[in-house]
């Protein structure tokens, strides 16, 4: 008797699991909608079609505001993708080497950007939102730009060597 109840319960459970899939096939085939796709993988990070499209739209809007002519969409996207890949590699290297930009320095840079554009911080935020750029995204983009600039400075500084003789010669010529 108990065994029959367990079997009956198991059949009810199996039927419940099968019913959504049966109902779905009874409705006929559904169209598949592509939400996003991976364009490229940079080490362990992906760049999606959505990311690339968003960057391309922002770049196109900036070029229009500057009065520059727009390249064909395929050319623009190729250039943007190359830049995104380069940036990702550099940011990954910066992270591996411990190079980071703290919030205080980032806030100063954003205040400087607002000042250079004769805007208050609130006005800058509003202008960004009007252009469809979230302020948090803007902050992280600025953080990335500062990080990459520092990484490049460090690479250049490591290649520059000035000998004692060169310093002595320079001092003599300046006297």
Tab-separated table of N, CA and C in Angstrom, residues 22-86:
chain	number	residue	atom	x	y	z
A	22	UNK	N	5.710	19.915	-22.286
A	22	UNK	CA	4.656	19.480	-23.195
A	22	UNK	C	3.846	20.671	-23.672
A	23	UNK	N	3.560	21.579	-22.770
A	23	UNK	CA	2.792	22.767	-23.143
A	23	UNK	C	3.577	23.624	-24.132
A	24	UNK	N	4.871	23.707	-23.946
A	24	UNK	CA	5.696	24.520	-24.832
A	24	UNK	C	5.727	23.937	-26.237
A	25	UNK	N	5.827	22.613	-26.350
A	25	UNK	CA	5.854	22.018	-27.680
A	25	UNK	C	4.489	22.046	-28.324
A	26	UNK	N	3.438	22.038	-27.517
A	26	UNK	CA	2.090	22.097	-28.070
A	26	UNK	C	1.820	23.466	-28.690
A	27	UNK	N	2.476	24.505	-28.196
A	27	UNK	CA	2.270	25.853	-28.714
A	27	UNK	C	2.990	26.060	-30.044
A	28	UNK	N	3.874	25.184	-30.386
A	28	UNK	CA	4.608	25.329	-31.633
A	28	UNK	C	5.965	25.961	-31.387
A	29	UNK	N	6.790	26.051	-32.418
A	29	UNK	CA	8.137	26.609	-32.244
A	29	UNK	C	8.084	28.100	-31.916
A	30	UNK	N	8.956	28.489	-31.019
A	30	UNK	CA	9.060	29.902	-30.643
A	30	UNK	C	10.253	30.509	-31.360
A	31	UNK	N	10.152	31.782	-31.629
A	31	UNK	CA	11.285	32.441	-32.269
A	31	UNK	C	12.356	32.714	-31.225
A	32	UNK	N	13.581	32.536	-31.613
A	32	UNK	CA	14.706	32.781	-30.732
A	32	UNK	C	15.160	34.211	-30.955
A	33	UNK	N	15.298	34.947	-29.859
A	33	UNK	CA	15.733	36.334	-29.966
A	33	UNK	C	17.129	36.449	-29.375
A	34	UNK	N	18.057	36.927	-30.178
A	34	UNK	CA	19.425	37.105	-29.733
A	34	UNK	C	19.497	38.351	-28.860
A	35	UNK	N	19.902	38.176	-27.619
A	35	UNK	CA	19.984	39.301	-26.695
A	35	UNK	C	21.340	39.988	-26.830
A	36	UNK	N	22.401	39.216	-26.837
A	36	UNK	CA	23.746	39.751	-26.936
A	36	UNK	C	24.651	38.616	-27.386
A	37	UNK	N	25.817	38.968	-27.868
A	37	UNK	CA	26.768	37.925	-28.231
A	37	UNK	C	28.175	38.418	-27.951
A	38	UNK	N	29.058	37.477	-27.758
A	38	UNK	CA	30.453	37.785	-27.493
A	38	UNK	C	31.126	38.112	-28.822
A	39	UNK	N	31.782	39.258	-28.861
A	39	UNK	CA	32.508	39.659	-30.064
A	39	UNK	C	33.941	39.163	-29.982
A	40	UNK	N	34.551	39.342	-28.809
A	40	UNK	CA	35.941	38.925	-28.619
A	40	UNK	C	36.175	38.666	-27.129
A	41	UNK	N	37.122	37.779	-26.849
A	41	UNK	CA	37.528	37.495	-25.476
A	41	UNK	C	38.960	37.984	-25.322
A	42	UNK	N	39.175	38.834	-24.318
A	42	UNK	CA	40.504	39.369	-24.028
A	42	UNK	C	40.947	38.738	-22.715
A	43	UNK	N	41.834	37.758	-22.817
A	43	UNK	CA	42.214	36.919	-21.685
A	43	UNK	C	40.949	36.311	-21.098
A	44	UNK	N	40.521	36.718	-19.916
A	44	UNK	CA	39.312	36.118	-19.340
A	44	UNK	C	38.120	37.075	-19.352
A	45	UNK	N	38.221	38.184	-20.046
A	45	UNK	CA	37.132	39.162	-20.112
A	45	UNK	C	36.541	39.186	-21.519
A	46	UNK	N	35.217	39.366	-21.572
A	46	UNK	CA	34.553	39.396	-22.875
A	46	UNK	C	34.175	40.822	-23.254
A	47	UNK	N	34.161	41.064	-24.539
A	47	UNK	CA	33.597	42.292	-25.099
A	47	UNK	C	32.394	41.838	-25.907
A	48	UNK	N	31.229	42.346	-25.527
A	48	UNK	CA	29.993	41.914	-26.177
A	48	UNK	C	29.603	42.867	-27.300
A	49	UNK	N	28.693	42.403	-28.113
A	49	UNK	CA	28.151	43.224	-29.200
A	49	UNK	C	27.508	44.487	-28.629
A	50	UNK	N	26.828	44.328	-27.490
A	50	UNK	CA	26.181	45.470	-26.837
A	50	UNK	C	27.223	46.515	-26.427
A	51	UNK	N	28.325	46.067	-25.799
A	51	UNK	CA	29.392	46.984	-25.381
A	51	UNK	C	29.976	47.730	-26.578
A	52	UNK	N	30.245	46.989	-27.635
A	52	UNK	CA	30.820	47.589	-28.838
A	52	UNK	C	29.859	48.592	-29.462
A	53	UNK	N	28.591	48.226	-29.559
A	53	UNK	CA	27.594	49.129	-30.138
A	53	UNK	C	27.443	50.405	-29.339
A	54	UNK	N	27.457	50.255	-28.019
A	54	UNK	CA	27.318	51.426	-27.144
A	54	UNK	C	28.502	52.375	-27.329
A	55	UNK	N	29.711	51.815	-27.338
A	55	UNK	CA	30.905	52.643	-27.538
A	55	UNK	C	30.886	53.317	-28.903
A	56	UNK	N	30.433	52.598	-29.913
A	56	UNK	CA	30.379	53.163	-31.268
A	56	UNK	C	29.379	54.314	-31.327
A	57	UNK	N	28.239	54.178	-30.644
A	57	UNK	CA	27.244	55.264	-30.626
A	57	UNK	C	27.795	56.496	-29.921
A	58	UNK	N	28.492	56.295	-28.814
A	58	UNK	CA	29.085	57.424	-28.082
A	58	UNK	C	30.141	58.106	-28.948
A	59	UNK	N	30.988	57.315	-29.601
A	59	UNK	CA	32.032	57.888	-30.464
A	59	UNK	C	31.416	58.654	-31.630
A	60	UNK	N	30.370	58.105	-32.228
A	60	UNK	CA	29.701	58.779	-33.346
A	60	UNK	C	29.093	60.103	-32.890
A	61	UNK	N	28.488	60.112	-31.714
A	61	UNK	CA	27.898	61.348	-31.182
A	61	UNK	C	28.981	62.393	-30.927
A	62	UNK	N	30.133	61.967	-30.392
A	62	UNK	CA	31.230	62.902	-30.143
A	62	UNK	C	31.760	63.476	-31.455
A	63	UNK	N	31.912	62.628	-32.451
A	63	UNK	CA	32.399	63.107	-33.749
A	63	UNK	C	31.426	64.104	-34.366
A	64	UNK	N	30.135	63.843	-34.249
A	64	UNK	CA	29.126	64.767	-34.783
A	64	UNK	C	29.195	66.109	-34.069
A	65	UNK	N	29.327	66.078	-32.727
A	65	UNK	CA	29.409	67.334	-31.961
A	65	UNK	C	30.630	68.142	-32.356
A	66	UNK	N	31.710	67.447	-32.702
A	66	UNK	CA	32.941	68.132	-33.091
A	66	UNK	C	32.913	68.567	-34.555
A	67	UNK	N	31.871	68.180	-35.276
A	67	UNK	CA	31.758	68.554	-36.676
A	67	UNK	C	32.600	67.702	-37.607
A	68	UNK	N	33.122	66.607	-37.111
A	68	UNK	CA	33.950	65.723	-37.937
A	68	UNK	C	33.058	64.786	-38.749
A	69	UNK	N	33.578	64.356	-39.877
A	69	UNK	CA	32.802	63.420	-40.694
A	69	UNK	C	32.919	62.016	-40.099
A	70	UNK	N	31.840	61.275	-40.206
A	70	UNK	CA	31.805	59.924	-39.659
A	70	UNK	C	32.331	58.921	-40.677
A	71	UNK	N	33.202	58.015	-40.242
A	71	UNK	CA	33.615	56.946	-41.151
A	71	UNK	C	32.456	55.953	-41.299
A	72	UNK	N	32.534	55.052	-42.262
A	72	UNK	CA	31.495	54.025	-42.361
A	72	UNK	C	31.388	53.241	-41.044
A	73	UNK	N	30.195	52.767	-40.738
A	73	UNK	CA	29.937	52.091	-39.461
A	73	UNK	C	30.911	50.937	-39.217
A	74	UNK	N	31.189	50.137	-40.239
A	74	UNK	CA	32.095	48.994	-40.076
A	74	UNK	C	33.505	49.455	-39.703
A	75	UNK	N	33.958	50.536	-40.315
A	75	UNK	CA	35.294	51.079	-40.020
A	75	UNK	C	35.330	51.616	-38.595
A	76	UNK	N	34.299	52.361	-38.218
A	76	UNK	CA	34.219	52.913	-36.865
A	76	UNK	C	34.231	51.793	-35.831
A	77	UNK	N	33.419	50.770	-36.044
A	77	UNK	CA	33.353	49.663	-35.088
A	77	UNK	C	34.674	48.914	-35.002
A	78	UNK	N	35.368	48.751	-36.127
A	78	UNK	CA	36.671	48.072	-36.111
A	78	UNK	C	37.672	48.872	-35.285
A	79	UNK	N	37.697	50.189	-35.482
A	79	UNK	CA	38.612	51.041	-34.721
A	79	UNK	C	38.269	51.019	-33.231
A	80	UNK	N	36.979	51.087	-32.932
A	80	UNK	CA	36.540	51.067	-31.533
A	80	UNK	C	36.919	49.734	-30.894
A	81	UNK	N	36.696	48.631	-31.602
A	81	UNK	CA	37.015	47.310	-31.063
A	81	UNK	C	38.508	47.175	-30.791
A	82	UNK	N	39.334	47.649	-31.718
A	82	UNK	CA	40.785	47.600	-31.510
A	82	UNK	C	41.177	48.384	-30.266
A	83	UNK	N	40.569	49.546	-30.088
A	83	UNK	CA	40.849	50.373	-28.907
A	83	UNK	C	40.384	49.673	-27.633
A	84	UNK	N	39.198	49.057	-27.679
A	84	UNK	CA	38.678	48.354	-26.507
A	84	UNK	C	39.596	47.194	-26.114
A	85	UNK	N	40.098	46.466	-27.105
A	85	UNK	CA	41.002	45.345	-26.823
A	85	UNK	C	42.291	45.855	-26.191
A	86	UNK	N	42.875	46.885	-26.787
A	86	UNK	CA	44.111	47.460	-26.252
A	86	UNK	C	43.909	47.950	-24.823
